[in-house]
Each structure stands twice: as structure tokens, then as C-alpha cells.
mmCIF file of C-alpha atoms and ligand atoms in Angstrom:
data_model
loop_
_atom_site.group_PDB
_atom_site.id
_atom_site.type_symbol
_atom_site.label_atom_id
_atom_site.label_comp_id
_atom_site.label_asym_id
_atom_site.label_seq_id
_atom_site.Cartn_x
_atom_site.Cartn_y
_atom_site.Cartn_z
ATOM 1 C CA MET T 208 0.175 -0.124 0.429
ATOM 2 C CA THR T 209 1.209 3.312 -1.058
ATOM 3 C CA GLN T 210 1.426 7.044 0.925
ATOM 4 C CA ASN T 211 -0.742 8.339 -1.748
ATOM 5 C CA THR T 212 -3.151 5.283 -1.790
ATOM 6 C CA PHE T 213 -3.539 6.334 1.875
ATOM 7 C CA LYS T 214 -4.516 9.450 1.305
ATOM 8 C CA ASN T 215 -6.707 9.114 -1.340
ATOM 9 C CA ASP T 216 -8.569 6.576 0.619
ATOM 10 C CA ILE T 217 -8.953 8.891 3.673
ATOM 11 C CA TYR T 218 -10.064 11.356 1.863
ATOM 12 C CA GLU T 219 -12.914 9.553 -0.455
ATOM 13 C CA GLY T 220 -14.076 8.508 2.774
ATOM 14 C CA LEU T 221 -14.189 12.212 4.466
ATOM 15 C CA LYS T 222 -15.766 13.606 1.475
ATOM 16 C CA SER T 223 -18.607 11.023 1.168
ATOM 17 C CA ASN T 224 -21.783 11.135 2.936
ATOM 18 C CA PRO T 225 -22.401 10.128 5.645
ATOM 19 C CA LYS T 226 -18.142 9.960 6.595
ATOM 20 C CA SER T 227 -16.886 6.913 6.713
ATOM 21 C CA LEU T 228 -12.742 6.035 7.147
ATOM 22 C CA SER T 229 -11.726 1.610 5.713
ATOM 23 C CA SER T 230 -11.079 -0.209 9.438
ATOM 24 C CA LYS T 231 -8.196 -2.224 7.183
ATOM 25 C CA TYR T 232 -6.162 1.490 8.475
ATOM 26 C CA PHE T 233 -6.780 0.528 12.194
ATOM 27 C CA TYR T 234 -2.964 -0.951 12.195
ATOM 28 C CA ASP T 235 -0.748 0.879 12.266
ATOM 29 C CA GLU T 236 2.843 0.413 14.735
ATOM 30 C CA LYS T 237 0.427 1.230 17.958
ATOM 31 C CA GLY T 238 -2.855 0.238 16.202
ATOM 32 C CA ASP T 239 -1.398 -3.072 16.401
ATOM 33 C CA ILE T 240 -0.546 -3.161 19.660
ATOM 34 C CA LEU T 241 -3.691 -2.236 20.444
ATOM 35 C CA PHE T 242 -5.029 -4.788 19.123
ATOM 36 C CA GLN T 243 -3.586 -7.228 20.058
ATOM 37 C CA ARG T 244 -4.534 -5.613 24.090
ATOM 38 C CA ILE T 245 -8.080 -6.154 22.285
ATOM 39 C CA MET T 246 -7.508 -9.369 21.925
ATOM 40 C CA ALA T 247 -6.508 -10.303 26.076
ATOM 41 C CA SER T 248 -9.432 -8.478 27.496
ATOM 42 C CA ASP T 249 -12.202 -10.571 29.095
ATOM 43 C CA ASP T 250 -14.680 -8.599 27.546
ATOM 44 C CA TYR T 251 -13.417 -9.406 24.004
ATOM 45 C CA TYR T 252 -14.917 -13.034 23.909
ATOM 46 C CA LEU T 253 -13.746 -14.012 20.263
ATOM 47 C CA THR T 254 -10.709 -14.082 21.184
ATOM 48 C CA ASN T 255 -11.195 -16.929 23.816
ATOM 49 C CA ALA T 256 -13.430 -18.329 21.557
ATOM 50 C CA ASP T 257 -10.998 -18.843 18.780
ATOM 51 C CA ASN T 258 -7.838 -19.651 21.168
ATOM 52 C CA GLU T 259 -10.435 -22.322 22.512
ATOM 53 C CA ILE T 260 -11.262 -24.212 18.846
ATOM 54 C CA PHE T 261 -7.112 -23.991 17.658
ATOM 55 C CA SER T 262 -5.641 -25.063 21.020
ATOM 56 C CA GLU T 263 -8.244 -27.509 22.008
ATOM 57 C CA GLN T 264 -9.400 -29.612 18.464
ATOM 58 C CA THR T 265 -5.621 -29.022 16.686
ATOM 59 C CA GLN T 266 -5.110 -32.221 15.651
ATOM 60 C CA ASP T 267 -9.291 -32.620 13.485
ATOM 61 C CA LEU T 268 -8.311 -28.886 11.991
ATOM 62 C CA ALA T 269 -4.685 -30.002 10.812
ATOM 63 C CA LYS T 270 -5.804 -33.396 8.732
ATOM 64 C CA ALA T 271 -9.571 -31.394 7.913
ATOM 65 C CA LEU T 272 -7.780 -29.119 6.588
ATOM 66 C CA GLN T 273 -4.032 -31.145 4.410
ATOM 67 C CA THR T 274 -5.915 -33.554 2.500
ATOM 68 C CA GLY T 275 -3.623 -35.736 1.319
ATOM 69 C CA ASN T 276 0.215 -36.304 1.706
ATOM 70 C CA GLU T 277 1.171 -33.753 -0.799
ATOM 71 C CA PRO T 278 3.474 -30.739 -0.068
ATOM 72 C CA PHE T 279 1.394 -26.906 0.251
ATOM 73 C CA ASP T 280 1.652 -23.094 1.577
ATOM 74 C CA VAL T 281 -0.134 -21.859 3.790
ATOM 75 C CA LEU T 282 -2.128 -18.651 3.407
ATOM 76 C CA GLU T 283 -2.694 -16.386 6.100
ATOM 77 C CA LEU T 284 -5.330 -13.399 5.195
ATOM 78 C CA GLY T 285 -4.509 -10.735 8.002
ATOM 79 C CA ALA T 286 -2.351 -12.475 9.756
ATOM 80 C CA GLY T 287 -1.758 -10.357 12.719
ATOM 81 C CA ASP T 288 -0.050 -11.930 15.872
ATOM 82 C CA ALA T 289 -0.675 -15.491 14.375
ATOM 83 C CA THR T 290 -1.615 -16.879 17.796
ATOM 84 C CA LYS T 291 -4.290 -19.153 17.043
ATOM 85 C CA SER T 292 -2.806 -20.432 13.219
ATOM 86 C CA THR T 293 -0.018 -20.761 15.563
ATOM 87 C CA TYR T 294 -1.443 -23.976 16.720
ATOM 88 C CA LEU T 295 -1.918 -25.801 13.416
ATOM 89 C CA LEU T 296 1.677 -24.809 12.052
ATOM 90 C CA GLN T 297 3.209 -25.964 15.599
ATOM 91 C CA GLU T 298 1.064 -29.259 14.551
ATOM 92 C CA TRP T 299 1.490 -29.490 10.838
ATOM 93 C CA GLN T 300 5.053 -29.084 11.740
ATOM 94 C CA ASN T 301 5.623 -32.157 14.732
ATOM 95 C CA SER T 302 3.127 -34.432 11.962
ATOM 96 C CA GLY T 303 6.105 -34.003 9.220
ATOM 97 C CA ALA T 304 4.466 -31.877 6.450
ATOM 98 C CA ASP T 305 6.604 -30.125 3.517
ATOM 99 C CA PHE T 306 4.485 -26.743 3.182
ATOM 100 C CA THR T 307 5.670 -22.875 3.739
ATOM 101 C CA TYR T 308 3.776 -20.669 6.052
ATOM 102 C CA TYR T 309 3.117 -17.140 4.162
ATOM 103 C CA PRO T 310 1.748 -14.368 6.828
ATOM 104 C CA ILE T 311 -0.301 -11.792 3.989
ATOM 105 C CA ASP T 312 -0.639 -8.288 6.512
ATOM 106 C CA ILE T 313 -1.783 -4.701 5.261
ATOM 107 C CA SER T 314 1.019 -4.078 8.289
ATOM 108 C CA SER T 315 3.987 -4.300 6.896
ATOM 109 C CA SER T 316 5.217 -3.625 10.735
ATOM 110 C CA MET T 317 3.016 -7.170 11.700
ATOM 111 C CA ILE T 318 5.194 -9.163 8.598
ATOM 112 C CA SER T 319 8.646 -8.744 9.770
ATOM 113 C CA TYR T 320 7.617 -8.906 13.645
ATOM 114 C CA LEU T 321 6.381 -12.944 12.398
ATOM 115 C CA GLU T 322 9.210 -12.878 9.819
ATOM 116 C CA ASN T 323 11.313 -13.212 12.377
ATOM 117 C CA ASP T 324 9.548 -14.738 15.221
ATOM 118 C CA MET T 325 7.721 -17.638 13.957
ATOM 119 C CA PRO T 326 11.106 -19.579 13.411
ATOM 120 C CA LYS T 327 11.326 -19.672 17.139
ATOM 121 C CA ARG T 328 7.719 -19.861 17.794
ATOM 122 C CA VAL T 329 8.241 -23.104 15.069
ATOM 123 C CA PRO T 330 11.710 -24.199 15.138
ATOM 124 C CA ASN T 331 12.625 -24.665 11.203
ATOM 125 C CA LEU T 332 9.152 -23.550 10.217
ATOM 126 C CA LYS T 333 9.860 -22.186 6.453
ATOM 127 C CA VAL T 334 8.049 -18.023 6.084
ATOM 128 C CA HIS T 335 7.834 -15.676 3.912
ATOM 129 C CA GLY T 336 6.316 -12.802 4.128
ATOM 130 C CA LEU T 337 3.595 -10.582 2.353
ATOM 131 C CA ALA T 338 3.220 -7.289 3.384
ATOM 132 C CA GLY T 339 -0.212 -5.214 1.208
ATOM 133 C CA GLU T 340 -3.790 -6.406 0.473
ATOM 134 C CA TYR T 341 -4.600 -9.721 1.284
ATOM 135 C CA LEU T 342 -5.453 -10.616 -2.948
ATOM 136 C CA GLU T 343 -2.980 -8.706 -4.594
ATOM 137 C CA GLN T 344 -1.060 -10.950 -2.284
ATOM 138 C CA VAL T 345 -2.887 -14.165 -2.374
ATOM 139 C CA ARG T 346 -1.641 -13.499 -6.893
ATOM 140 C CA GLU T 347 1.751 -12.696 -5.399
ATOM 141 C CA ALA T 348 1.880 -16.234 -3.606
ATOM 142 C CA HIS T 349 0.810 -18.200 -7.144
ATOM 143 C CA HIS T 350 3.662 -16.127 -8.612
ATOM 144 C CA LEU T 351 6.359 -17.755 -5.751
ATOM 145 C CA SER T 352 4.533 -21.201 -5.585
ATOM 146 C CA LYS T 353 2.563 -23.287 -6.857
ATOM 147 C CA ARG T 354 1.539 -25.729 -4.499
ATOM 148 C CA LYS T 355 -1.544 -26.406 -3.106
ATOM 149 C CA LYS T 356 -2.976 -23.952 -0.723
ATOM 150 C CA VAL T 357 -3.623 -24.031 2.590
ATOM 151 C CA ILE T 358 -5.897 -20.668 2.926
ATOM 152 C CA LEU T 359 -6.884 -19.284 6.559
ATOM 153 C CA PHE T 360 -9.215 -16.390 6.511
ATOM 154 C CA LEU T 361 -9.636 -15.779 10.471
ATOM 155 C CA GLY T 362 -10.077 -13.287 13.596
ATOM 156 C CA SER T 363 -14.080 -12.353 12.207
ATOM 157 C CA SER T 364 -11.567 -10.923 8.991
ATOM 158 C CA ILE T 365 -14.809 -11.206 7.133
ATOM 159 C CA GLY T 366 -17.610 -9.795 8.589
ATOM 160 C CA ASN T 367 -15.846 -5.735 8.474
ATOM 161 C CA PHE T 368 -17.035 -6.424 4.547
ATOM 162 C CA GLU T 369 -19.509 -5.205 4.525
ATOM 163 C CA LEU T 370 -22.724 -8.137 2.880
ATOM 164 C CA HIS T 371 -21.740 -7.366 -1.574
ATOM 165 C CA GLU T 372 -18.037 -6.120 -0.243
ATOM 166 C CA ALA T 373 -17.968 -10.069 1.478
ATOM 167 C CA HIS T 374 -19.726 -11.772 -1.725
ATOM 168 C CA ASN T 375 -17.279 -9.747 -4.451
ATOM 169 C CA PHE T 376 -13.979 -10.190 -1.826
ATOM 170 C CA LEU T 377 -14.589 -14.422 -1.596
ATOM 171 C CA ARG T 378 -15.913 -14.961 -5.201
ATOM 172 C CA LYS T 379 -12.670 -13.245 -6.547
ATOM 173 C CA LEU T 380 -10.094 -15.791 -3.544
ATOM 174 C CA TYR T 381 -12.912 -18.203 -5.171
ATOM 175 C CA ASP T 382 -11.676 -17.048 -8.830
ATOM 176 C CA GLU T 383 -8.010 -17.353 -7.945
ATOM 177 C CA ILE T 384 -7.314 -20.622 -6.021
ATOM 178 C CA LYS T 385 -7.064 -24.120 -8.080
ATOM 179 C CA THR T 386 -9.908 -26.881 -7.172
ATOM 180 C CA GLY T 387 -8.626 -29.238 -3.601
ATOM 181 C CA ASP T 388 -7.769 -26.175 -2.786
ATOM 182 C CA VAL T 389 -9.609 -25.463 1.256
ATOM 183 C CA VAL T 390 -10.417 -22.182 2.927
ATOM 184 C CA LEU T 391 -10.955 -22.328 6.481
ATOM 185 C CA VAL T 392 -13.028 -18.507 7.564
ATOM 186 C CA GLY T 393 -13.824 -17.613 11.050
ATOM 187 C CA PHE T 394 -16.914 -17.073 11.313
ATOM 188 C CA ASP T 395 -18.207 -14.517 14.602
ATOM 189 C CA LEU T 396 -21.594 -16.138 15.637
ATOM 190 C CA LYS T 397 -24.846 -14.247 16.455
ATOM 191 C CA LYS T 398 -25.123 -13.982 19.733
ATOM 192 C CA ASN T 399 -26.466 -12.700 22.876
ATOM 193 C CA PRO T 400 -26.314 -8.263 21.661
ATOM 194 C CA HIS T 401 -25.203 -6.897 25.512
ATOM 195 C CA GLN T 402 -22.621 -9.411 25.016
ATOM 196 C CA ILE T 403 -21.111 -8.423 22.201
ATOM 197 C CA LEU T 404 -21.847 -5.298 22.086
ATOM 198 C CA LYS T 405 -19.244 -5.090 25.208
ATOM 199 C CA ALA T 406 -17.268 -6.142 23.116
ATOM 200 C CA TYR T 407 -17.083 -3.462 21.285
ATOM 201 C CA ASN T 408 -16.984 -0.779 23.525
ATOM 202 C CA ASP T 409 -14.786 -2.397 26.284
ATOM 203 C CA SER T 410 -14.288 -1.502 30.031
ATOM 204 C CA GLU T 411 -11.058 -0.050 29.459
ATOM 205 C CA GLY T 412 -12.125 2.155 26.110
ATOM 206 C CA ILE T 413 -9.119 0.521 24.919
ATOM 207 C CA THR T 414 -11.549 -0.582 21.304
ATOM 208 C CA ARG T 415 -12.628 3.569 21.837
ATOM 209 C CA ASP T 416 -8.413 4.716 21.849
ATOM 210 C CA PHE T 417 -7.696 2.059 18.881
ATOM 211 C CA ASN T 418 -11.064 4.084 16.510
ATOM 212 C CA LEU T 419 -9.349 7.374 18.033
ATOM 213 C CA ASN T 420 -6.081 5.894 16.870
ATOM 214 C CA LEU T 421 -7.030 6.311 13.172
ATOM 215 C CA LEU T 422 -7.760 9.934 13.477
ATOM 216 C CA GLU T 423 -3.927 10.054 15.647
ATOM 217 C CA ARG T 424 -2.413 8.113 12.265
ATOM 218 C CA ILE T 425 -4.308 10.593 9.965
ATOM 219 C CA ASN T 426 -2.630 13.389 12.144
ATOM 220 C CA ASN T 427 1.013 11.781 11.524
ATOM 221 C CA GLU T 428 0.949 10.571 7.654
ATOM 222 C CA LEU T 429 -0.604 13.558 6.715
ATOM 223 C CA GLY T 430 -0.128 16.768 8.623
ATOM 224 C CA ALA T 431 -3.961 16.663 10.114
ATOM 225 C CA ASN T 432 -4.744 18.716 12.519
ATOM 226 C CA PHE T 433 -7.677 16.197 15.027
ATOM 227 C CA ASP T 434 -7.923 16.788 18.194
ATOM 228 C CA VAL T 435 -9.946 13.828 18.751
ATOM 229 C CA SER T 436 -11.214 15.077 22.424
ATOM 230 C CA ASN T 437 -12.956 16.664 20.304
ATOM 231 C CA PHE T 438 -14.762 13.180 18.981
ATOM 232 C CA GLU T 439 -16.437 10.223 20.733
ATOM 233 C CA HIS T 440 -16.665 6.397 19.778
ATOM 234 C CA PHE T 441 -20.294 5.299 19.432
ATOM 235 C CA PRO T 442 -20.866 1.471 18.789
ATOM 236 C CA ILE T 443 -23.944 0.136 18.140
ATOM 237 C CA TYR T 444 -25.547 -4.094 17.441
ATOM 238 C CA ASN T 445 -28.926 -4.104 15.100
ATOM 239 C CA PRO T 446 -29.976 -8.136 15.882
ATOM 240 C CA LEU T 447 -32.015 -7.527 13.315
ATOM 241 C CA THR T 448 -29.148 -7.491 10.881
ATOM 242 C CA GLY T 449 -26.199 -8.409 12.546
ATOM 243 C CA ALA T 450 -24.441 -6.067 12.208
ATOM 244 C CA CYS T 451 -22.402 -4.203 15.378
ATOM 245 C CA ARG T 452 -20.634 -0.683 14.176
ATOM 246 C CA SER T 453 -18.596 1.809 14.798
ATOM 247 C CA PHE T 454 -18.586 5.743 14.555
ATOM 248 C CA LEU T 455 -16.935 8.570 15.602
ATOM 249 C CA ILE T 456 -18.906 11.783 16.607
ATOM 250 C CA SER T 457 -18.347 14.497 16.188
ATOM 251 C CA GLN T 458 -18.850 16.667 19.790
ATOM 252 C CA ILE T 459 -18.511 19.813 17.977
ATOM 253 C CA PRO T 460 -18.742 21.931 14.455
ATOM 254 C CA GLN T 461 -15.147 21.843 13.695
ATOM 255 C CA THR T 462 -13.291 21.794 10.853
ATOM 256 C CA VAL T 463 -9.876 20.161 10.543
ATOM 257 C CA GLN T 464 -6.769 21.421 8.372
ATOM 258 C CA PHE T 465 -4.995 19.103 6.300
ATOM 259 C CA SER T 466 -0.608 20.694 6.019
ATOM 260 C CA ASP T 467 -1.918 20.390 1.727
ATOM 261 C CA GLY T 468 -4.321 22.376 2.588
ATOM 262 C CA THR T 469 -7.390 20.710 2.261
ATOM 263 C CA GLU T 470 -10.668 21.355 4.747
ATOM 264 C CA ILE T 471 -12.734 18.947 6.445
ATOM 265 C CA HIS T 472 -15.174 20.572 7.379
ATOM 266 C CA PHE T 473 -17.697 18.864 10.737
ATOM 267 C CA ASN T 474 -21.153 19.637 11.962
ATOM 268 C CA ALA T 475 -22.022 19.137 15.356
ATOM 269 C CA PHE T 476 -22.837 15.529 15.985
ATOM 270 C CA GLU T 477 -21.704 14.441 12.683
ATOM 271 C CA ALA T 478 -20.490 10.978 12.774
ATOM 272 C CA ILE T 479 -17.830 9.408 11.200
ATOM 273 C CA ASP T 480 -18.742 5.646 10.108
ATOM 274 C CA MET T 481 -14.902 2.961 11.653
ATOM 275 C CA GLU T 482 -16.203 -0.219 11.915
ATOM 276 C CA LEU T 483 -18.315 -3.129 10.194
ATOM 277 C CA SER T 484 -17.778 -6.194 13.303
ATOM 278 C CA GLN T 485 -20.966 -8.638 11.647
ATOM 279 C CA LYS T 486 -22.381 -11.558 12.877
ATOM 280 C CA PHE T 487 -23.856 -14.722 11.296
ATOM 281 C CA SER T 488 -25.429 -17.698 11.644
ATOM 282 C CA ILE T 489 -25.031 -21.346 10.647
ATOM 283 C CA GLU T 490 -28.074 -20.775 7.858
ATOM 284 C CA ASP T 491 -26.164 -17.135 6.387
ATOM 285 C CA ILE T 492 -22.674 -19.395 6.771
ATOM 286 C CA ASP T 493 -23.830 -21.833 3.862
ATOM 287 C CA ARG T 494 -25.707 -19.640 1.661
ATOM 288 C CA ILE T 495 -22.420 -17.614 1.934
ATOM 289 C CA ALA T 496 -20.706 -20.490 0.319
ATOM 290 C CA MET T 497 -22.841 -22.101 -2.057
ATOM 291 C CA ARG T 498 -23.369 -19.056 -3.308
ATOM 292 C CA ASN T 499 -19.638 -17.712 -4.701
ATOM 293 C CA GLY T 500 -19.383 -21.693 -4.958
ATOM 294 C CA PHE T 501 -17.509 -23.185 -2.241
ATOM 295 C CA GLU T 502 -18.163 -26.613 -1.179
ATOM 296 C CA LYS T 503 -18.515 -27.062 2.358
ATOM 297 C CA GLN T 504 -16.928 -29.447 4.223
ATOM 298 C CA PRO T 505 -16.380 -29.291 8.654
ATOM 299 C CA TYR T 506 -17.466 -26.829 10.628
ATOM 300 C CA PHE T 507 -15.754 -26.462 13.276
ATOM 301 C CA TYR T 508 -17.196 -24.447 17.298
ATOM 302 C CA ASP T 509 -16.146 -23.641 20.145
ATOM 303 C CA SER T 510 -18.240 -24.818 23.923
ATOM 304 C CA ASN T 511 -20.166 -22.587 23.865
ATOM 305 C CA HIS T 512 -21.090 -21.791 20.227
ATOM 306 C CA TYR T 513 -19.703 -18.254 20.290
ATOM 307 C CA TYR T 514 -17.498 -19.056 16.819
ATOM 308 C CA CYS T 515 -17.245 -20.842 14.281
ATOM 309 C CA ASN T 516 -14.356 -22.432 11.967
ATOM 310 C CA ALA T 517 -16.089 -22.835 8.922
ATOM 311 C CA ILE T 518 -13.377 -25.103 6.072
ATOM 312 C CA TRP T 519 -14.674 -24.487 2.104
ATOM 313 C CA LYS T 520 -13.199 -26.273 -0.693
ATOM 314 C CA LYS T 521 -12.756 -25.229 -4.643
HETATM 315 C C1 SAM K 520 -9.117 -8.153 13.066
HETATM 316 S S1 SAM K 520 -7.038 -8.744 13.074
HETATM 317 C C2 SAM K 520 -7.667 -10.456 13.076
HETATM 318 C C3 SAM K 520 -5.846 -10.972 13.155
HETATM 319 C C4 SAM K 520 -5.800 -11.959 13.269
HETATM 320 N N1 SAM K 520 -6.352 -12.985 12.012
HETATM 321 C C5 SAM K 520 -6.191 -12.599 14.577
HETATM 322 O O1 SAM K 520 -6.998 -13.744 14.600
HETATM 323 O O2 SAM K 520 -6.258 -12.768 15.427
HETATM 324 C C6 SAM K 520 -6.870 -7.831 11.607
HETATM 325 C C7 SAM K 520 -5.813 -7.756 10.188
HETATM 326 O O3 SAM K 520 -6.245 -8.244 9.394
HETATM 327 C C8 SAM K 520 -5.330 -7.171 8.298
HETATM 328 N N2 SAM K 520 -6.039 -6.864 7.262
HETATM 329 C C9 SAM K 520 -6.863 -5.563 7.626
HETATM 330 N N3 SAM K 520 -7.020 -5.311 6.618
HETATM 331 C C10 SAM K 520 -6.693 -5.907 5.704
HETATM 332 C C11 SAM K 520 -6.116 -5.317 4.233
HETATM 333 N N4 SAM K 520 -7.020 -4.997 3.359
HETATM 334 N N5 SAM K 520 -4.992 -7.046 3.678
HETATM 335 C C12 SAM K 520 -4.297 -7.478 4.615
HETATM 336 N N6 SAM K 520 -4.882 -7.717 5.807
HETATM 337 C C13 SAM K 520 -4.955 -6.787 6.256
HETATM 338 C C14 SAM K 520 -4.578 -5.794 9.972
HETATM 339 O O4 SAM K 520 -3.860 -4.907 9.638
HETATM 340 C C15 SAM K 520 -4.679 -7.016 10.797
HETATM 341 O O5 SAM K 520 -3.959 -7.535 11.357
#
């Protein structure tokens, strides 16, 4: 991702009505650290549920994904700190499987960290980090190797897309991979609305800081003068649609200036649409798989059925 793409996307979002910013830009160096703190917080149930699946059903997951003895590549889309995938990689390494791990992330600091840290976690692991956008880097991985692909897309990152974007993304992913390749997609399931809302409005205010950090990033990288104390973090959950959305609300009328002379005006209580974290039913998941051509394989759940890791095959 170039600095120009970042700038164009930010301006496009702030000049549109309603204003919006893409949550993929949350993850600069400080954003990565804040996200790790979110994952460690008690309110963010997603991580515990997903960790339970990966740590307690490792062998079954590894078997369901590997299908056969041929060498393969593991592509992890939006790898983050790769805590969960480490269980799988250790399992494959211990069983003598021949594979290379390609973590993909828009955060280049995360990719540098993983290239350095993963061989310490999984001795002799072959790692090739790819910094950039999901699909661009899937394409790059195909140029680098023709082996069978196992694709991991964890953390319910699929829920950050609007539904039509999720279909579009999965259809493109389907077109990129080969027959026999497998995909594991993590989905956060519909549950008690209070519990969902709390995960995005934690008692320590980490999700608030995570959202406000994007305004600070814009200040640092585009020379803007956002005063973050003039914005309030406001998440909502709609149990009819399963959409959990985070907004930043301008508390006063204000004009934000950028170093190139651009000015963005906010009315009092005008919102910036920051992030969608969509929740799914099992029927939703099956429908998404079918509509994009994937064949359903085993689904894995935590003991509370908060979360589902769905395996699909092309
Ligand atoms: C919600 S975190 C999930 C991290 C990890 N997969 C997990 O489950 O803990 C999303 C990760 O995807 C990365 N990311 C977000 N949008 C991306 C994009 N369009 N292309 C590549 N990486 C992206 C972020 O930098 C972040 O590390």
C-alpha cells in the first residue's frame, strides 16, 4: 500500500456523505498493539472462543485442512500476531508435513515481526511474509509457488466487509485459487446483543482508543490537526441484521486542516462510520459458501457456540 493510496482513501471517505474511514487503516504500529490489548481483554470474547477451537481441536483442524500428503502453502490473510495459526503450524511441523507459511498483512510492522518471531515459535518453519492487501498478496503467493494452497482467514475479519463486499471478495478469492484448495474462514456468531456490544465498547476503553488512533495516524501521516478529544466513540449492534457498527461522533462543529491545505468540516454530532463487525448465523455461513461456489467441509465451534471456523473447498 502506497502513501498515496492511503491519502486518497482517507480523503474520499472524509469527503463523502456520510463520512467514513476504512477499518483496514486501524493497523499502524500503535494500532497493532492496541488490537493485541483488545484481544487480551475479558470483554472481547472472540479471542477466547477462537483460541479454544485452535488449542483444543488442533489435530482435527490440521487433518481437515491438509487433505492428502502433497506439499502445500499456508496463506494467512490478515495474520495479525498469528497466535491461533501457530497451533496449526506446530501440529503440521510435528507431523513432518512439507509446507511454507505465507503470512499476509497490510501492516508491514506485523509482517517483519512474524518473519522474525515465527521460526522461534515453530522451529525450522519456512516463512515468507507478504506485506499488502489480501488478494494482491494471494496473487503474489501464486507467482512464488504452484503448490496446493490452504488459506486461513481468521478473527472474523470477513465481518469487516459489507455483505456484498464479502461476496465479492470470496468470489475473487475462489477465482484465484485452484480446484482442491481449501479455505478456513472464521465467523463470529449471532448471540446475546449485550455481550456483542460489550466486546466493541470494553470497560477499559481500548476499542475507543483503537478507533481514535486512526485520527492520530491521519495527523501523523497526512499532517492533519484532528483534536481527538472532540470525538466520541459510539458503537451500536442491530440484532435484526447482525451488524455491529462503530462510529466516531464529532462533539462540536469543527474544521480539520491538512498540511496540503485540504479542510474537512464537521457539523455538531456528525458521525464518521468507522467499522462494521458483522455477526452471522450458520445458515448465513452456508449461504455465503454456496453463493460463491465453495463446497462445505467440517465446521468447528467453541464449547459456547460463540464462534465458528468454517472449512470450505474449491
Ligand atoms: C481483526 S485483525 C485479526 C488478526 C488475526 N487474524 C486474528 O485472528 O487474531 C485483522 C488483521 O488483518 C489485517 N488487515 C486488515 N485489512 C487488511 C487488508 N485489506 N489486507 C491485508 N491485511 C489486512 C490487519 O492489519 C490485522 O492484522
